[in-house]
Tab-separated table of C-alpha atoms in Angstrom:
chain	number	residue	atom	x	y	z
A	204	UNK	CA	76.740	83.421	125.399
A	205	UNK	CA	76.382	87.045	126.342
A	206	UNK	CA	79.228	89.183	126.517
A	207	UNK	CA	78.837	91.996	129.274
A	208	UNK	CA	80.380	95.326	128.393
A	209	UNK	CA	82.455	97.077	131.151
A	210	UNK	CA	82.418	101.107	131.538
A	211	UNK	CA	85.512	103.092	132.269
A	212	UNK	CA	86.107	106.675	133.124
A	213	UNK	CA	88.835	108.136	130.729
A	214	UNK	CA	89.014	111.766	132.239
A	215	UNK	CA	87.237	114.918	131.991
A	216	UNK	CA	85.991	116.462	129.134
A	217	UNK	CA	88.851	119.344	129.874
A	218	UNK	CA	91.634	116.799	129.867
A	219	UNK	CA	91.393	116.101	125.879
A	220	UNK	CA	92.869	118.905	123.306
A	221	UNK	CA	91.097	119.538	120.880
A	222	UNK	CA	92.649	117.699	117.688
A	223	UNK	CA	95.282	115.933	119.767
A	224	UNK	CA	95.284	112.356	120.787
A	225	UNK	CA	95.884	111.327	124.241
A	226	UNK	CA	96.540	107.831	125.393
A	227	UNK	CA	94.396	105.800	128.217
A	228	UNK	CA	94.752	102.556	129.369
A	229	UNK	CA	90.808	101.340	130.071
A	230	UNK	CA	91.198	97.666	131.397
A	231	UNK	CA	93.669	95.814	129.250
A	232	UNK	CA	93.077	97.936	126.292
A	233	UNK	CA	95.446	100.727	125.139
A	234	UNK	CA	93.187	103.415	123.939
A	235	UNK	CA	93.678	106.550	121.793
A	236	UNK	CA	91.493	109.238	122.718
A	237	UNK	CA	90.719	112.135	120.525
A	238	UNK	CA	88.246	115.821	120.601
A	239	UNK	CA	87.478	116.980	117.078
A	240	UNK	CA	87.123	120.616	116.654
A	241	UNK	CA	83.001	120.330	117.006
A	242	UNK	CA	83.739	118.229	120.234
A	243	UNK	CA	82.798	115.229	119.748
A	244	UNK	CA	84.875	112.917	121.661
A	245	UNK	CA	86.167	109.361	119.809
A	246	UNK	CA	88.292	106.514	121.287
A	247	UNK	CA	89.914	103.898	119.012
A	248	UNK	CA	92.727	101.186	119.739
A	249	UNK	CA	95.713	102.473	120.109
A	250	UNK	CA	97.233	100.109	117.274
A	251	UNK	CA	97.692	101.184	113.742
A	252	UNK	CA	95.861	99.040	111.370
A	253	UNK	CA	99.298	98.769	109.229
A	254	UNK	CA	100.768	95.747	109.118
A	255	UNK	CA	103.511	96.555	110.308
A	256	UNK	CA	101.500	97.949	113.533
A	257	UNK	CA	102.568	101.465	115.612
A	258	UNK	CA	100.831	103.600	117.882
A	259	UNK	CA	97.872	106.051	116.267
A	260	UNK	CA	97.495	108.840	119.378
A	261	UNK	CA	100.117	110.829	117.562
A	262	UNK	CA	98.421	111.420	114.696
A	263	UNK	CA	96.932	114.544	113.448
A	264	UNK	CA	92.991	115.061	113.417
A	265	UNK	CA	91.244	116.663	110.519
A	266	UNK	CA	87.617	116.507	110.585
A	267	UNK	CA	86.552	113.371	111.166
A	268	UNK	CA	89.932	111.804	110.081
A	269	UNK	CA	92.975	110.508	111.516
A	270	UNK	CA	96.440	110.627	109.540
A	271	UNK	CA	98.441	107.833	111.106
A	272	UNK	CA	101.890	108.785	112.288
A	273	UNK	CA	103.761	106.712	110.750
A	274	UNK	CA	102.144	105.195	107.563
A	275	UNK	CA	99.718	108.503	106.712
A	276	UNK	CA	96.990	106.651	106.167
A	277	UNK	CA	93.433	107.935	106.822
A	278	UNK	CA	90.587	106.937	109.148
A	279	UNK	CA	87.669	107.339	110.036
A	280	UNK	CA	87.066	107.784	113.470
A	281	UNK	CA	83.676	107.313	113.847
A	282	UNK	CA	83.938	104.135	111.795
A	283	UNK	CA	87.610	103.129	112.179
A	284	UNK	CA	87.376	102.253	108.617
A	285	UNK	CA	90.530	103.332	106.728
A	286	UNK	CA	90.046	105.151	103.447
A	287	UNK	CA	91.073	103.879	99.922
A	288	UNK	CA	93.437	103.271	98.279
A	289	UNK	CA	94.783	101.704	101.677
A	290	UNK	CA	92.400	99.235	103.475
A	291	UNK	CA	91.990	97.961	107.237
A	292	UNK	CA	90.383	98.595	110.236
A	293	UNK	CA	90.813	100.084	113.510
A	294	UNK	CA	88.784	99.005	116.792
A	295	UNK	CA	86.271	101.631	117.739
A	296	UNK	CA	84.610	102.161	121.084
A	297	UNK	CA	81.566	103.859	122.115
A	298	UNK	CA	82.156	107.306	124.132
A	299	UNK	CA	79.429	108.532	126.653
A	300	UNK	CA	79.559	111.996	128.192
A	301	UNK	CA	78.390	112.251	131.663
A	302	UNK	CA	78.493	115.591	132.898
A	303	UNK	CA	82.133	116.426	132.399
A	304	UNK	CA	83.415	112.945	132.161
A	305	UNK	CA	84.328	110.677	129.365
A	306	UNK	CA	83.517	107.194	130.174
A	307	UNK	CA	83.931	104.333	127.472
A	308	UNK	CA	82.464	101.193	127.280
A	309	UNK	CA	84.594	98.119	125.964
């Protein structure tokens, strides 16, 4: 069965802060959106892997890295892997740039 992968426009390039998260709705999916100081542009779930769950677009950016909110734990946005000594992971998405807009494909 092939699964088809749908595109959505997120915004313009201009509408993300560097280092700060922004939340998008792309379909069904609550993303968290984020521009790291090189940038690149990122969009993850907007779920924290915790178990006990919370939002992630609040969190602070450093590098590559996202400090949850409210648990502090760190991932890795390009991977959504979180780092030891915690352990989970957080849906990624591919980001495109065309021109000045973000589209992302889920």
């Amino acid at each position: 069965m092939q699964s088809t992968k749908q595109e959505f426009t997120v915004g313009a390039v201009q509408d993300f802060l560097l280092q700060i998260g922004r939340v998008v709705n792309a379909g069904s999916v609550e993303l968290a959106i984020f521009r790291t100081s090189d940038g690149a542009v990122y969009a993850i779930e907007n779920r924290s892997p915790h178990p006990k769950g919370g939002p992630l677009a609040e969190g602070i950016v450093s590098g590559y890295y996202l400090y949850d909110p409210l648990y502090d734990w760190k991932i890795d946005l390009r991977s959504g892997e979180v780092q030891a000594p915690d352990h989970g992971k957080v849906a990624t998405y591919p980001v495109v740039l065309d021109g000045d807009l973000v589209k992302v494909s889920l």
